[in-house]
mmCIF file of C-alpha atoms in Angstrom:
data_model
loop_
_atom_site.group_PDB
_atom_site.id
_atom_site.type_symbol
_atom_site.label_atom_id
_atom_site.label_comp_id
_atom_site.label_asym_id
_atom_site.label_seq_id
_atom_site.Cartn_x
_atom_site.Cartn_y
_atom_site.Cartn_z
ATOM 1 C CA GLN A 12 95.678 66.834 83.903
ATOM 2 C CA VAL A 13 96.908 69.618 81.674
ATOM 3 C CA LEU A 14 94.978 70.052 78.440
ATOM 4 C CA LEU A 15 95.670 72.359 75.525
ATOM 5 C CA GLN A 16 93.290 73.068 72.643
ATOM 6 C CA GLU A 17 94.047 75.045 69.502
ATOM 7 C CA SER A 18 91.391 77.115 67.771
ATOM 8 C CA GLY A 19 91.218 79.460 64.818
ATOM 9 C CA PRO A 20 90.420 79.610 61.119
ATOM 10 C CA GLY A 21 91.344 76.640 58.987
ATOM 11 C CA LEU A 22 91.865 78.742 55.869
ATOM 12 C CA VAL A 23 93.875 81.934 55.460
ATOM 13 C CA LYS A 24 94.481 83.888 52.268
ATOM 14 C CA PRO A 25 98.023 84.559 51.052
ATOM 15 C CA SER A 26 99.566 87.775 52.418
ATOM 16 C CA GLU A 27 97.116 87.844 55.324
ATOM 17 C CA THR A 28 97.746 87.118 59.015
ATOM 18 C CA LEU A 29 97.306 83.680 60.551
ATOM 19 C CA SER A 30 95.920 83.926 64.092
ATOM 20 C CA LEU A 31 95.525 80.955 66.406
ATOM 21 C CA THR A 32 94.616 80.637 70.067
ATOM 22 C CA CYS A 33 95.519 77.929 72.539
ATOM 23 C CA THR A 34 93.228 77.431 75.519
ATOM 24 C CA VAL A 35 94.908 75.910 78.558
ATOM 25 C CA SER A 36 93.190 73.976 81.334
ATOM 26 C CA GLY A 37 94.752 72.291 84.330
ATOM 27 C CA ASP A 38 97.540 74.871 84.568
ATOM 28 C CA SER A 39 97.917 78.639 84.445
ATOM 29 C CA VAL A 40 99.654 80.484 81.636
ATOM 30 C CA SER A 41 101.157 82.534 84.476
ATOM 31 C CA SER A 42 102.925 79.497 85.898
ATOM 32 C CA ALA A 43 106.647 78.779 85.683
ATOM 33 C CA TYR A 44 106.390 77.176 82.266
ATOM 34 C CA TYR A 45 106.905 78.523 78.780
ATOM 35 C CA TRP A 46 104.082 78.231 76.268
ATOM 36 C CA GLY A 47 104.817 77.700 72.616
ATOM 37 C CA TRP A 48 103.905 76.721 69.095
ATOM 38 C CA ILE A 49 105.231 74.031 66.779
ATOM 39 C CA ARG A 50 104.043 73.247 63.257
ATOM 40 C CA GLN A 51 104.187 70.371 60.792
ATOM 41 C CA PRO A 52 103.798 71.053 57.069
ATOM 42 C CA PRO A 53 102.138 68.242 55.096
ATOM 43 C CA GLY A 54 104.517 65.335 54.641
ATOM 44 C CA LYS A 55 107.286 67.024 56.612
ATOM 45 C CA GLY A 56 108.704 67.013 60.118
ATOM 46 C CA LEU A 57 108.110 69.226 63.115
ATOM 47 C CA GLU A 58 109.285 72.847 63.142
ATOM 48 C CA TRP A 59 109.654 74.885 66.334
ATOM 49 C CA ILE A 60 108.008 78.313 65.938
ATOM 50 C CA GLY A 61 108.563 79.993 69.293
ATOM 51 C CA VAL A 62 107.786 80.230 72.993
ATOM 52 C CA VAL A 63 106.708 82.893 75.481
ATOM 53 C CA TRP A 64 106.977 83.237 79.257
ATOM 54 C CA HIS A 65 104.683 85.519 81.248
ATOM 55 C CA ASP A 66 104.310 87.740 78.174
ATOM 56 C CA VAL A 67 107.738 89.056 79.122
ATOM 57 C CA ASN A 68 110.258 86.792 77.457
ATOM 58 C CA SER A 69 109.693 85.402 74.006
ATOM 59 C CA TYR A 70 111.960 83.441 71.686
ATOM 60 C CA TYR A 71 111.284 82.756 68.047
ATOM 61 C CA ASN A 72 112.712 80.643 65.265
ATOM 62 C CA PRO A 73 114.983 83.046 63.359
ATOM 63 C CA SER A 74 113.490 81.798 60.102
ATOM 64 C CA LEU A 75 110.098 83.189 61.186
ATOM 65 C CA GLU A 76 111.081 85.952 63.600
ATOM 66 C CA SER A 77 110.279 88.850 61.277
ATOM 67 C CA ARG A 78 106.670 87.637 60.868
ATOM 68 C CA VAL A 79 105.712 85.946 64.138
ATOM 69 C CA SER A 80 104.549 86.949 67.590
ATOM 70 C CA ILE A 81 103.262 84.941 70.541
ATOM 71 C CA SER A 82 101.342 86.549 73.374
ATOM 72 C CA ILE A 83 99.627 85.523 76.602
ATOM 73 C CA ASP A 84 96.194 86.502 77.912
ATOM 74 C CA THR A 85 96.036 85.716 81.609
ATOM 75 C CA SER A 86 92.368 86.749 81.882
ATOM 76 C CA THR A 87 91.301 83.878 79.627
ATOM 77 C CA ASN A 88 94.214 81.512 80.359
ATOM 78 C CA GLN A 89 95.081 81.452 76.679
ATOM 79 C CA PHE A 90 98.053 82.208 74.509
ATOM 80 C CA SER A 91 98.064 83.155 70.861
ATOM 81 C CA LEU A 92 100.108 82.943 67.694
ATOM 82 C CA ARG A 93 100.153 85.565 64.974
ATOM 83 C CA LEU A 94 102.000 84.913 61.725
ATOM 84 C CA ARG A 95 101.959 87.753 59.223
ATOM 85 C CA SER A 96 102.232 87.771 55.442
ATOM 86 C CA VAL A 97 101.558 84.065 55.034
ATOM 87 C CA THR A 98 102.266 82.053 51.907
ATOM 88 C CA ALA A 99 101.462 78.509 50.846
ATOM 89 C CA ALA A 100 104.644 77.419 52.647
ATOM 90 C CA ASP A 101 102.915 78.229 55.936
ATOM 91 C CA THR A 102 100.276 75.554 55.342
ATOM 92 C CA ALA A 103 100.691 73.143 58.239
ATOM 93 C CA VAL A 104 99.209 71.521 61.297
ATOM 94 C CA TYR A 105 99.898 73.930 64.148
ATOM 95 C CA TYR A 106 100.381 72.586 67.672
ATOM 96 C CA CYS A 107 100.474 74.485 70.938
ATOM 97 C CA ALA A 108 102.467 73.046 73.794
ATOM 98 C CA ARG A 109 103.816 73.630 77.299
ATOM 99 C CA ARG A 110 107.589 73.801 77.665
ATOM 100 C CA HIS A 111 109.738 73.370 80.715
ATOM 101 C CA GLN A 112 112.346 75.935 81.669
ATOM 102 C CA LEU A 113 115.946 75.625 80.544
ATOM 103 C CA GLY A 114 118.791 75.737 83.017
ATOM 104 C CA ILE A 115 120.518 73.678 85.652
ATOM 105 C CA GLY A 116 118.404 70.567 86.026
ATOM 106 C CA GLN A 117 115.766 71.881 83.635
ATOM 107 C CA TRP A 118 115.685 70.518 80.138
ATOM 108 C CA GLY A 119 113.246 72.508 78.011
ATOM 109 C CA GLN A 120 111.071 69.601 77.017
ATOM 110 C CA PHE A 121 107.527 70.033 75.635
ATOM 111 C CA ASP A 122 105.463 67.851 77.960
ATOM 112 C CA TYR A 123 101.873 68.674 77.023
ATOM 113 C CA TRP A 124 100.621 69.278 73.500
ATOM 114 C CA GLY A 125 97.338 70.129 71.853
ATOM 115 C CA GLN A 126 95.801 67.890 69.183
ATOM 116 C CA GLY A 127 96.779 70.317 66.451
ATOM 117 C CA ILE A 128 94.852 72.405 63.951
ATOM 118 C CA LEU A 129 95.306 72.304 60.196
ATOM 119 C CA VAL A 130 95.674 75.722 58.628
ATOM 120 C CA ALA A 131 95.731 76.005 54.853
ATOM 121 C CA VAL A 132 96.966 79.089 53.067
ATOM 122 C CA SER A 133 95.083 79.482 49.820
ATOM 123 C CA SER A 134 93.135 82.037 47.881
ATOM 124 C CA ASP B 11 121.188 76.036 63.561
ATOM 125 C CA ILE B 12 121.823 72.603 65.055
ATOM 126 C CA GLN B 13 120.826 69.889 62.602
ATOM 127 C CA MET B 14 119.260 66.741 63.989
ATOM 128 C CA THR B 15 119.538 63.627 61.827
ATOM 129 C CA GLN B 16 117.527 60.514 62.615
ATOM 130 C CA SER B 17 118.070 57.052 61.247
ATOM 131 C CA PRO B 18 116.553 55.048 59.850
ATOM 132 C CA SER B 19 113.796 57.146 58.308
ATOM 133 C CA ALA B 20 111.487 54.136 58.425
ATOM 134 C CA LEU B 21 111.522 50.793 60.160
ATOM 135 C CA SER B 22 109.275 47.743 60.027
ATOM 136 C CA ALA B 23 109.033 45.511 63.068
ATOM 137 C CA ALA B 24 106.709 42.935 64.586
ATOM 138 C CA VAL B 25 104.940 42.935 67.926
ATOM 139 C CA GLY B 26 107.396 41.684 70.525
ATOM 140 C CA ASP B 27 110.491 42.872 68.633
ATOM 141 C CA ARG B 28 113.176 45.075 70.137
ATOM 142 C CA VAL B 29 113.888 48.192 68.070
ATOM 143 C CA SER B 30 116.334 51.049 68.295
ATOM 144 C CA PHE B 31 116.459 54.423 66.581
ATOM 145 C CA THR B 32 119.327 56.837 66.476
ATOM 146 C CA CYS B 33 119.541 60.602 66.474
ATOM 147 C CA ARG B 34 122.686 62.576 65.720
ATOM 148 C CA ALA B 35 123.222 66.255 66.431
ATOM 149 C CA SER B 36 125.451 68.389 64.223
ATOM 150 C CA GLN B 37 127.231 69.696 67.338
ATOM 151 C CA ASN B 38 127.522 68.883 71.018
ATOM 152 C CA ILE B 39 124.180 69.295 72.809
ATOM 153 C CA ASN B 40 125.219 67.655 76.090
ATOM 154 C CA SER B 41 122.058 65.880 77.302
ATOM 155 C CA TYR B 42 119.546 68.408 75.971
ATOM 156 C CA LEU B 43 117.755 65.813 73.884
ATOM 157 C CA ASN B 44 114.089 64.860 74.009
ATOM 158 C CA TRP B 45 112.156 62.081 72.288
ATOM 159 C CA TYR B 46 108.516 62.268 71.191
ATOM 160 C CA GLN B 47 106.037 59.748 69.829
ATOM 161 C CA HIS B 48 103.528 60.987 67.272
ATOM 162 C CA GLN B 49 100.556 59.061 65.957
ATOM 163 C CA PRO B 50 98.370 60.462 63.153
ATOM 164 C CA GLY B 51 95.641 62.756 64.392
ATOM 165 C CA LYS B 52 96.953 62.759 67.936
ATOM 166 C CA ALA B 53 98.983 65.148 70.023
ATOM 167 C CA PRO B 54 102.690 64.345 70.114
ATOM 168 C CA ARG B 55 103.656 62.595 73.332
ATOM 169 C CA LEU B 56 106.834 63.229 75.324
ATOM 170 C CA LEU B 57 108.627 59.957 76.018
ATOM 171 C CA ILE B 58 112.107 60.907 77.161
ATOM 172 C CA PHE B 59 113.746 64.148 78.277
ATOM 173 C CA ALA B 60 117.323 64.977 79.212
ATOM 174 C CA ALA B 61 118.493 62.211 76.854
ATOM 175 C CA SER B 62 117.595 59.329 79.155
ATOM 176 C CA ARG B 63 114.922 60.317 81.685
ATOM 177 C CA LEU B 64 111.581 58.585 81.269
ATOM 178 C CA GLN B 65 108.590 60.920 81.311
ATOM 179 C CA SER B 66 106.034 60.106 83.992
ATOM 180 C CA GLY B 67 103.470 57.590 82.770
ATOM 181 C CA VAL B 68 105.584 56.260 79.902
ATOM 182 C CA PRO B 69 106.004 52.463 79.971
ATOM 183 C CA SER B 70 109.374 51.113 81.031
ATOM 184 C CA ARG B 71 109.826 49.304 77.709
ATOM 185 C CA PHE B 72 110.984 52.698 76.422
ATOM 186 C CA SER B 73 114.557 53.671 77.246
ATOM 187 C CA ALA B 74 117.135 56.022 75.817
ATOM 188 C CA SER B 75 120.785 56.828 76.098
ATOM 189 C CA GLY B 76 123.486 59.091 74.757
ATOM 190 C CA SER B 77 125.094 62.461 75.260
ATOM 191 C CA GLY B 78 127.046 64.919 73.180
ATOM 192 C CA THR B 79 126.068 64.213 69.589
ATOM 193 C CA ASP B 80 124.816 60.609 69.465
ATOM 194 C CA PHE B 81 121.591 59.368 71.003
ATOM 195 C CA THR B 82 119.515 56.192 70.915
ATOM 196 C CA LEU B 83 115.899 55.374 71.716
ATOM 197 C CA THR B 84 115.085 51.716 72.349
ATOM 198 C CA ILE B 85 111.754 49.970 72.659
ATOM 199 C CA THR B 86 111.968 46.489 74.115
ATOM 200 C CA SER B 87 109.129 44.137 73.198
ATOM 201 C CA LEU B 88 107.036 46.253 70.838
ATOM 202 C CA GLU B 89 103.331 46.535 71.473
ATOM 203 C CA SER B 90 100.661 47.418 68.907
ATOM 204 C CA GLU B 91 100.193 50.932 70.297
ATOM 205 C CA ASP B 92 103.859 51.738 69.679
ATOM 206 C CA TYR B 93 103.473 52.056 65.913
ATOM 207 C CA ALA B 94 104.073 55.737 65.308
ATOM 208 C CA THR B 95 106.623 58.257 64.161
ATOM 209 C CA TYR B 96 109.362 59.088 66.635
ATOM 210 C CA TYR B 97 111.083 62.461 66.729
ATOM 211 C CA CYS B 98 114.122 63.666 68.578
ATOM 212 C CA GLN B 99 114.456 67.335 69.501
ATOM 213 C CA GLN B 100 117.366 69.317 70.872
ATOM 214 C CA SER B 101 116.687 71.903 73.566
ATOM 215 C CA TYR B 102 120.306 73.065 73.818
ATOM 216 C CA SER B 103 120.067 76.181 71.702
ATOM 217 C CA SER B 104 117.534 78.147 69.697
ATOM 218 C CA PRO B 105 116.044 77.290 67.272
ATOM 219 C CA TYR B 106 115.115 74.102 69.104
ATOM 220 C CA THR B 107 115.204 71.804 66.112
ATOM 221 C CA PHE B 108 113.586 68.431 65.576
ATOM 222 C CA GLY B 109 114.846 65.489 63.617
ATOM 223 C CA GLN B 110 112.959 64.457 60.511
ATOM 224 C CA GLY B 111 111.449 61.464 62.297
ATOM 225 C CA THR B 112 111.595 57.665 62.175
ATOM 226 C CA LYS B 113 108.354 56.007 61.117
ATOM 227 C CA LEU B 114 107.806 52.665 62.803
ATOM 228 C CA ASP B 115 105.263 50.417 61.146
ATOM 229 C CA LEU B 116 104.014 46.878 61.393
ATOM 230 C CA LYS B 117 106.039 44.180 59.719
#
């Protein structure tokens, strides 16, 4: 069974950097899958943030690309999200998830998700 | 960006009912369409990938169809644990956008 668990501060001040970690068990972050982040602002739908593969390939939502980075730490089997210069609009529940490859016969679905962590941006 | 539009935004149904939700993409996404179930406080759950393929462990009362721009998720004979919000997501091109969701609640 693959399990993902988000961790990090629940409160970040405006203009600072939001940093979250996702701990993976039951799979390796060095496996064939992508690892990514999705968020849900209060009362709104899901927003794809980005994904990373082997700390080599990463793809980000263009709306966030100038502020976001996702990295992998194989020594701890974790991957992390950093979002710079946050504002109140970045207040959301942040989910980490495992994503399948895209290509012939591969469909890019997120098959395992963490429970989510609420991060509020406020002074 | 590809816009994903779900309808209805909310739906009330009783246990045992058959319900269907639709999802429309703003451009052709072939079969790169996934469906998720999300209950409050829980991790979203993958139900369907590749437009119509049932994820392992998902009950057979869930089914889906469609390709191109129009997609449908159907639940035959609703059970109490099915009350949730359902999201479609396209994995055809970045950014991999989600629909705004259809909230299914108890009638």
